[in-house]
PDB file of C-alpha atoms in Angstrom:
ATOM      1  CA  MET A  69      -9.754  -8.022  13.824  1.00  0.00           C
ATOM      2  CA  LEU A  70      -9.346  -5.584  11.239  1.00  0.00           C
ATOM      3  CA  SER A  71     -12.143  -4.180  11.456  1.00  0.00           C
ATOM      4  CA  HIS A  72     -13.679  -0.533  10.145  1.00  0.00           C
ATOM      5  CA  GLU A  73     -14.092   0.902  13.650  1.00  0.00           C
ATOM      6  CA  ARG A  74     -11.391  -0.389  14.849  1.00  0.00           C
ATOM      7  CA  ILE A  75      -8.693   1.373  12.523  1.00  0.00           C
ATOM      8  CA  TRP A  76     -10.537   4.664  13.091  1.00  0.00           C
ATOM      9  CA  SER A  77      -9.899   4.399  16.826  1.00  0.00           C
ATOM     10  CA  ALA A  78      -6.027   3.042  16.034  1.00  0.00           C
ATOM     11  CA  ILE A  79      -5.371   6.328  14.575  1.00  0.00           C
ATOM     12  CA  ASP A  80      -7.703   8.732  16.981  1.00  0.00           C
ATOM     13  CA  HIS A  81      -5.218   6.931  19.673  1.00  0.00           C
ATOM     14  CA  LEU A  82      -1.726   7.504  17.480  1.00  0.00           C
ATOM     15  CA  ALA A  83      -2.537  10.920  17.423  1.00  0.00           C
ATOM     16  CA  HIS A  84      -3.549  11.209  21.034  1.00  0.00           C
ATOM     17  CA  ARG A  85      -0.267   9.365  22.490  1.00  0.00           C
ATOM     18  CA  HIS A  86       1.818  12.596  20.430  1.00  0.00           C
ATOM     19  CA  GLY A  87      -0.790  15.590  21.586  1.00  0.00           C
ATOM     20  CA  LEU A  88      -2.104  15.539  17.834  1.00  0.00           C
ATOM     21  CA  THR A  89      -5.364  16.106  17.235  1.00  0.00           C
ATOM     22  CA  ALA A  90      -6.352  13.755  13.888  1.00  0.00           C
ATOM     23  CA  SER A  91      -6.559  17.401  12.480  1.00  0.00           C
ATOM     24  CA  GLY A  92      -2.789  17.732  13.177  1.00  0.00           C
ATOM     25  CA  LEU A  93      -1.956  14.381  12.691  1.00  0.00           C
ATOM     26  CA  ALA A  94      -2.657  14.237   8.935  1.00  0.00           C
ATOM     27  CA  ARG A  95      -1.016  18.114   9.201  1.00  0.00           C
ATOM     28  CA  ARG A  96       2.403  16.369  10.617  1.00  0.00           C
ATOM     29  CA  ALA A  97       1.806  13.320   7.493  1.00  0.00           C
ATOM     30  CA  GLY A  98       1.555  15.514   5.071  1.00  0.00           C
ATOM     31  CA  LEU A  99      -1.874  15.158   4.087  1.00  0.00           C
ATOM     32  CA  ASP A 100      -4.680  17.130   3.916  1.00  0.00           C
ATOM     33  CA  ALA A 101      -6.295  18.405   7.676  1.00  0.00           C
ATOM     34  CA  THR A 102      -9.503  17.088   6.709  1.00  0.00           C
ATOM     35  CA  SER A 103      -8.371  13.359   5.610  1.00  0.00           C
ATOM     36  CA  PHE A 104      -8.693  11.991   9.109  1.00  0.00           C
ATOM     37  CA  ASN A 105     -12.310  14.172   9.869  1.00  0.00           C
ATOM     38  CA  ARG A 106     -14.900  12.046  11.512  1.00  0.00           C
ATOM     39  CA  SER A 107     -17.541  12.688   8.756  1.00  0.00           C
ATOM     40  CA  LYS A 108     -14.777  11.462   5.593  1.00  0.00           C
ATOM     41  CA  ARG A 109     -15.512   8.002   7.487  1.00  0.00           C
ATOM     42  CA  VAL A 110     -18.423   7.448   6.301  1.00  0.00           C
ATOM     43  CA  ALA A 111     -19.341   8.224   2.964  1.00  0.00           C
ATOM     44  CA  PRO A 112     -22.884   9.787   1.714  1.00  0.00           C
ATOM     45  CA  ASP A 113     -24.701   6.552   0.880  1.00  0.00           C
ATOM     46  CA  GLY A 114     -22.894   5.017   4.254  1.00  0.00           C
ATOM     47  CA  ARG A 115     -20.250   2.816   2.481  1.00  0.00           C
ATOM     48  CA  MET A 116     -17.773   3.142   4.619  1.00  0.00           C
ATOM     49  CA  ARG A 117     -14.547   4.527   4.525  1.00  0.00           C
ATOM     50  CA  TRP A 118     -10.751   3.147   4.890  1.00  0.00           C
ATOM     51  CA  PRO A 119      -7.730   5.199   5.369  1.00  0.00           C
ATOM     52  CA  SER A 120      -5.159   4.287   2.127  1.00  0.00           C
ATOM     53  CA  THR A 121      -1.880   2.037   3.075  1.00  0.00           C
ATOM     54  CA  GLU A 122      -0.363   5.554   2.189  1.00  0.00           C
ATOM     55  CA  SER A 123      -1.934   7.323   4.241  1.00  0.00           C
ATOM     56  CA  LEU A 124      -1.536   4.854   6.821  1.00  0.00           C
ATOM     57  CA  ALA A 125       2.356   4.535   5.682  1.00  0.00           C
ATOM     58  CA  LYS A 126       3.104   8.902   6.552  1.00  0.00           C
ATOM     59  CA  ILE A 127       1.664   8.691   9.683  1.00  0.00           C
ATOM     60  CA  LEU A 128       3.500   6.678  10.911  1.00  0.00           C
ATOM     61  CA  ALA A 129       6.738   7.802   9.427  1.00  0.00           C
ATOM     62  CA  ALA A 130       5.706  11.526  10.454  1.00  0.00           C
ATOM     63  CA  THR A 131       5.633   9.537  14.318  1.00  0.00           C
ATOM     64  CA  GLY A 132       8.059   7.295  14.107  1.00  0.00           C
ATOM     65  CA  ALA A 133       5.576   4.333  15.612  1.00  0.00           C
ATOM     66  CA  SER A 134       6.185   1.169  13.679  1.00  0.00           C
ATOM     67  CA  LEU A 135       3.615  -1.441  11.897  1.00  0.00           C
ATOM     68  CA  ASP A 136       3.634  -4.069  15.145  1.00  0.00           C
ATOM     69  CA  GLU A 137       2.496  -0.654  16.778  1.00  0.00           C
ATOM     70  CA  PHE A 138      -0.620   0.650  15.158  1.00  0.00           C
ATOM     71  CA  VAL A 139      -1.899  -3.602  15.015  1.00  0.00           C
ATOM     72  CA  HIS A 140      -1.485  -3.053  18.837  1.00  0.00           C
ATOM     73  CA  LEU A 141      -3.577   0.324  18.680  1.00  0.00           C
ATOM     74  CA  VAL A 142      -6.339  -1.522  16.284  1.00  0.00           C
ATOM     75  CA  ASP A 143      -6.676  -4.750  18.730  1.00  0.00           C
ATOM     76  CA  PRO A 144      -4.228  -5.033  22.416  1.00  0.00           C
ATOM     77  CA  GLN A 145      -5.154  -8.437  22.912  1.00  0.00           C
ATOM     78  CA  ALA A 146      -4.910  -9.895  19.731  1.00  0.00           C
ATOM     79  CA  VAL A 147      -1.592 -12.477  18.592  1.00  0.00           C
ATOM     80  CA  ARG A 148       0.349 -10.314  16.289  1.00  0.00           C
ATOM     81  CA  ALA A 149       1.130 -13.180  13.658  1.00  0.00           C
ATOM     82  CA  ARG A 150       3.870 -12.783  11.347  1.00  0.00           C
ATOM     83  CA  ALA A 151       4.090 -13.880   7.718  1.00  0.00           C
ATOM     84  CA  MET A 152       7.364 -14.318   5.380  1.00  0.00           C
ATOM     85  CA  LEU A 153       6.683 -12.140   2.532  1.00  0.00           C
ATOM     86  CA  PRO A 154       9.020 -12.954  -0.640  1.00  0.00           C
ATOM     87  CA  LEU A 155      11.014  -9.739  -1.459  1.00  0.00           C
ATOM     88  CA  ILE A 156      12.673  -9.277  -4.489  1.00  0.00           C
ATOM     89  CA  ARG A 157      14.534  -6.209  -6.072  1.00  0.00           C
ATOM     90  CA  SER A 158      12.789  -3.802  -8.594  1.00  0.00           C
ATOM     91  CA  ARG A 159      15.728  -4.597 -10.690  1.00  0.00           C
ATOM     92  CA  GLU A 160      14.687  -8.167 -11.221  1.00  0.00           C
ATOM     93  CA  ALA A 161      10.933  -7.085 -11.260  1.00  0.00           C
ATOM     94  CA  ASP A 162      10.518  -8.885 -14.770  1.00  0.00           C
ATOM     95  CA  ARG A 163      10.870 -12.105 -12.604  1.00  0.00           C
ATOM     96  CA  TRP A 164       7.948 -14.735 -13.442  1.00  0.00           C
ATOM     97  CA  ILE A 165       4.768 -14.028 -11.494  1.00  0.00           C
ATOM     98  CA  GLY A 166       3.216 -17.780 -11.003  1.00  0.00           C
ATOM     99  CA  PRO A 167      -0.629 -18.634 -10.656  1.00  0.00           C
ATOM    100  CA  ASP A 168      -0.513 -17.866  -7.313  1.00  0.00           C
ATOM    101  CA  GLY A 169       0.433 -14.514  -7.972  1.00  0.00           C
ATOM    102  CA  LEU A 170       4.161 -14.323  -6.069  1.00  0.00           C
ATOM    103  CA  PRO A 171       7.285 -14.694  -7.179  1.00  0.00           C
ATOM    104  CA  ALA A 172       8.508 -17.906  -9.123  1.00  0.00           C
ATOM    105  CA  GLY A 173      11.732 -19.460  -7.824  1.00  0.00           C
ATOM    106  CA  ALA A 174      12.804 -21.204  -4.588  1.00  0.00           C
ATOM    107  CA  ASP A 175      16.143 -19.145  -4.412  1.00  0.00           C
ATOM    108  CA  ARG A 176      14.029 -16.468  -3.287  1.00  0.00           C
ATOM    109  CA  GLU A 177      14.712 -13.868  -0.537  1.00  0.00           C
ATOM    110  CA  GLU A 178      11.989 -13.152   2.280  1.00  0.00           C
ATOM    111  CA  MET A 179      10.966 -10.399   4.717  1.00  0.00           C
ATOM    112  CA  ASP A 180       9.769 -10.673   8.156  1.00  0.00           C
ATOM    113  CA  PHE A 181       5.990  -8.936   8.513  1.00  0.00           C
ATOM    114  CA  PRO A 182       3.366  -8.429  10.019  1.00  0.00           C
ATOM    115  CA  ASP A 183       0.691 -10.830   8.885  1.00  0.00           C
ATOM    116  CA  LEU A 184      -2.440  -8.838   7.926  1.00  0.00           C
ATOM    117  CA  GLY A 185      -4.741 -11.638   6.613  1.00  0.00           C
ATOM    118  CA  ALA A 186      -4.565  -9.950   3.797  1.00  0.00           C
ATOM    119  CA  GLN A 187      -4.045 -11.945  -0.378  1.00  0.00           C
ATOM    120  CA  ARG A 188      -1.343 -13.448  -0.917  1.00  0.00           C
ATOM    121  CA  CYS A 189       1.929 -10.760  -0.762  1.00  0.00           C
ATOM    122  CA  PHE A 190       5.075 -10.077  -1.373  1.00  0.00           C
ATOM    123  CA  ALA A 191       7.531  -7.020  -1.268  1.00  0.00           C
ATOM    124  CA  ILE A 192       9.922  -5.396  -3.573  1.00  0.00           C
ATOM    125  CA  GLU A 193      12.711  -2.865  -2.016  1.00  0.00           C
ATOM    126  CA  ILE A 194      13.298   0.146  -4.557  1.00  0.00           C
ATOM    127  CA  GLN A 195      16.105   0.191  -6.012  1.00  0.00           C
ATOM    128  CA  GLY A 196      17.662   3.561  -7.886  1.00  0.00           C
ATOM    129  CA  GLY A 197      15.262   6.384  -8.295  1.00  0.00           C
ATOM    130  CA  GLY A 198      13.198   4.554 -11.169  1.00  0.00           C
ATOM    131  CA  LEU A 199      10.025   5.432  -9.007  1.00  0.00           C
ATOM    132  CA  ARG A 200      10.614   9.166  -7.574  1.00  0.00           C
ATOM    133  CA  PRO A 201       9.177  11.655  -6.581  1.00  0.00           C
ATOM    134  CA  HIS A 202       6.385   8.782  -4.982  1.00  0.00           C
ATOM    135  CA  TYR A 203       8.770   5.662  -4.219  1.00  0.00           C
ATOM    136  CA  ARG A 204      12.843   6.458  -3.423  1.00  0.00           C
ATOM    137  CA  ASP A 205      15.455   4.493  -2.907  1.00  0.00           C
ATOM    138  CA  GLY A 206      15.591   1.669  -0.578  1.00  0.00           C
ATOM    139  CA  ASP A 207      11.487   2.100   0.140  1.00  0.00           C
ATOM    140  CA  VAL A 208       9.791  -1.726   0.066  1.00  0.00           C
ATOM    141  CA  LEU A 209       6.295  -1.599  -1.383  1.00  0.00           C
ATOM    142  CA  VAL A 210       4.104  -4.874  -0.356  1.00  0.00           C
ATOM    143  CA  VAL A 211       2.301  -5.861  -3.032  1.00  0.00           C
ATOM    144  CA  SER A 212      -0.662  -8.474  -4.062  1.00  0.00           C
ATOM    145  CA  ALA A 213      -0.149  -9.247  -7.699  1.00  0.00           C
ATOM    146  CA  GLY A 214      -3.295 -11.855  -6.420  1.00  0.00           C
ATOM    147  CA  ALA A 215      -5.672  -8.920  -5.472  1.00  0.00           C
ATOM    148  CA  SER A 216      -8.569  -7.953  -7.092  1.00  0.00           C
ATOM    149  CA  LEU A 217      -8.402  -4.985  -8.424  1.00  0.00           C
ATOM    150  CA  ARG A 218     -10.830  -1.529  -8.654  1.00  0.00           C
ATOM    151  CA  LYS A 219     -10.216   1.408 -10.293  1.00  0.00           C
ATOM    152  CA  GLY A 220      -8.744   4.053  -8.121  1.00  0.00           C
ATOM    153  CA  ASP A 221      -6.098   1.761  -6.821  1.00  0.00           C
ATOM    154  CA  ARG A 222      -2.671   2.658  -6.252  1.00  0.00           C
ATOM    155  CA  VAL A 223      -0.974   0.179  -8.725  1.00  0.00           C
ATOM    156  CA  VAL A 224       2.809  -1.057  -9.614  1.00  0.00           C
ATOM    157  CA  ALA A 225       3.176  -2.487 -13.150  1.00  0.00           C
ATOM    158  CA  CYS A 226       5.920  -5.059 -14.267  1.00  0.00           C
ATOM    159  CA  LEU A 227       5.820  -3.537 -18.147  1.00  0.00           C
ATOM    160  CA  ASP A 228       8.383  -5.563 -21.052  1.00  0.00           C
ATOM    161  CA  GLY A 229      11.438  -4.811 -20.555  1.00  0.00           C
ATOM    162  CA  GLY A 230      11.720  -5.082 -17.169  1.00  0.00           C
ATOM    163  CA  GLY A 231      10.599  -1.367 -16.015  1.00  0.00           C
ATOM    164  CA  LEU A 232       8.099  -0.335 -12.979  1.00  0.00           C
ATOM    165  CA  LEU A 233       5.602   1.650 -13.086  1.00  0.00           C
ATOM    166  CA  ALA A 234       3.424   3.221  -9.983  1.00  0.00           C
ATOM    167  CA  ALA A 235       0.238   4.621 -10.688  1.00  0.00           C
ATOM    168  CA  ASN A 236      -3.421   5.070  -9.108  1.00  0.00           C
ATOM    169  CA  LEU A 237      -5.314   2.161 -11.772  1.00  0.00           C
ATOM    170  CA  LYS A 238      -8.627   4.491 -13.878  1.00  0.00           C
ATOM    171  CA  ARG A 239      -9.666   0.816 -15.746  1.00  0.00           C
ATOM    172  CA  ARG A 240      -8.324  -1.393 -16.748  1.00  0.00           C
ATOM    173  CA  THR A 241      -9.732  -4.039 -19.648  1.00  0.00           C
ATOM    174  CA  ALA A 242      -8.740  -7.487 -21.884  1.00  0.00           C
ATOM    175  CA  ARG A 243      -6.897  -4.995 -24.227  1.00  0.00           C
ATOM    176  CA  ALA A 244      -5.325  -2.316 -22.133  1.00  0.00           C
ATOM    177  CA  ALA A 245      -4.599  -0.279 -19.115  1.00  0.00           C
ATOM    178  CA  GLU A 246      -5.445   2.791 -18.374  1.00  0.00           C
ATOM    179  CA  LEU A 247      -3.389   4.637 -15.906  1.00  0.00           C
ATOM    180  CA  ALA A 248      -3.721   7.877 -14.138  1.00  0.00           C
ATOM    181  CA  PRO A 249      -0.395   9.684 -12.278  1.00  0.00           C
ATOM    182  CA  ILE A 250      -0.110   9.895  -8.786  1.00  0.00           C
ATOM    183  CA  ALA A 251       0.671  13.161  -8.513  1.00  0.00           C
ATOM    184  CA  PRO A 252      -1.085  16.390 -10.459  1.00  0.00           C
ATOM    185  CA  GLY A 253       0.814  17.360 -13.375  1.00  0.00           C
ATOM    186  CA  GLU A 254       1.504  13.879 -14.378  1.00  0.00           C
ATOM    187  CA  PRO A 255      -0.016  12.810 -18.158  1.00  0.00           C
ATOM    188  CA  GLU A 256      -1.984   9.749 -18.031  1.00  0.00           C
ATOM    189  CA  ARG A 257      -0.842   6.672 -20.047  1.00  0.00           C
ATOM    190  CA  VAL A 258      -2.527   3.801 -21.847  1.00  0.00           C
ATOM    191  CA  ILE A 259      -0.769   0.793 -21.305  1.00  0.00           C
ATOM    192  CA  PRO A 260      -1.188  -2.053 -24.133  1.00  0.00           C
ATOM    193  CA  ALA A 261      -2.126  -5.522 -21.892  1.00  0.00           C
ATOM    194  CA  ALA A 262      -0.054  -7.315 -23.780  1.00  0.00           C
ATOM    195  CA  GLU A 263       3.248  -4.790 -23.007  1.00  0.00           C
ATOM    196  CA  ILE A 264       2.581  -5.386 -18.838  1.00  0.00           C
ATOM    197  CA  ARG A 265       4.526  -8.677 -17.787  1.00  0.00           C
ATOM    198  CA  TRP A 266       2.367  -8.474 -14.555  1.00  0.00           C
ATOM    199  CA  MET A 267       0.564  -5.394 -12.289  1.00  0.00           C
ATOM    200  CA  ALA A 268      -0.155  -5.535  -8.718  1.00  0.00           C
ATOM    201  CA  ARG A 269      -2.236  -3.657  -6.400  1.00  0.00           C
ATOM    202  CA  VAL A 270      -0.271  -1.914  -3.486  1.00  0.00           C
ATOM    203  CA  MET A 271      -0.915  -2.863   0.033  1.00  0.00           C
ATOM    204  CA  TRP A 272       1.632  -1.547   2.825  1.00  0.00           C
ATOM    205  CA  VAL A 273       4.417   0.781   1.947  1.00  0.00           C
ATOM    206  CA  ARG A 274       7.350   1.281   4.008  1.00  0.00           C
ATOM    207  CA  HIS A 275       9.752   4.055   4.130  1.00  0.00           C
TER     208      HIS A 275
END
């Protein structure tokens, strides 16, 4: 079960396994040293704060741990279910997304991935440097076009012409999507809804 307590406990165990504190693990992953502090795990109003999928991906890359290993730290007794996710290449991003939030087509490739019980997901393998510096050639994004989108979510949008854009969602209305940059210094963008073929929430990144 992916509970708030178990996710944070798994991060602590991963740090301990590598002889690090939670702050040391954050620094090794290139994150702010306070990212995993206990004071950051619950908001002042009592709401639970969860680590982002980007942060989890970075600490796994920094320690060489696999997602399977991390899931085992979350729940050592669990039988780790697998899922076969539809896989498309970023150059095929203009493929139509059906009502179920998945790429259409019976001939689509698939990728084996741990089943985290999330919304129905598919995978995008990045080709070329169109999404640098955030995502590089060969990275795989696990996304959900059916997941509800909230302010601050990392999203990938497929625009008219098939190009992909990665950003943080600032606001979305029936007329347009306001997208905030991932990295400081980049401009914000307002994309008319008519120019967006589909938009998906980034659930996981495999570098």
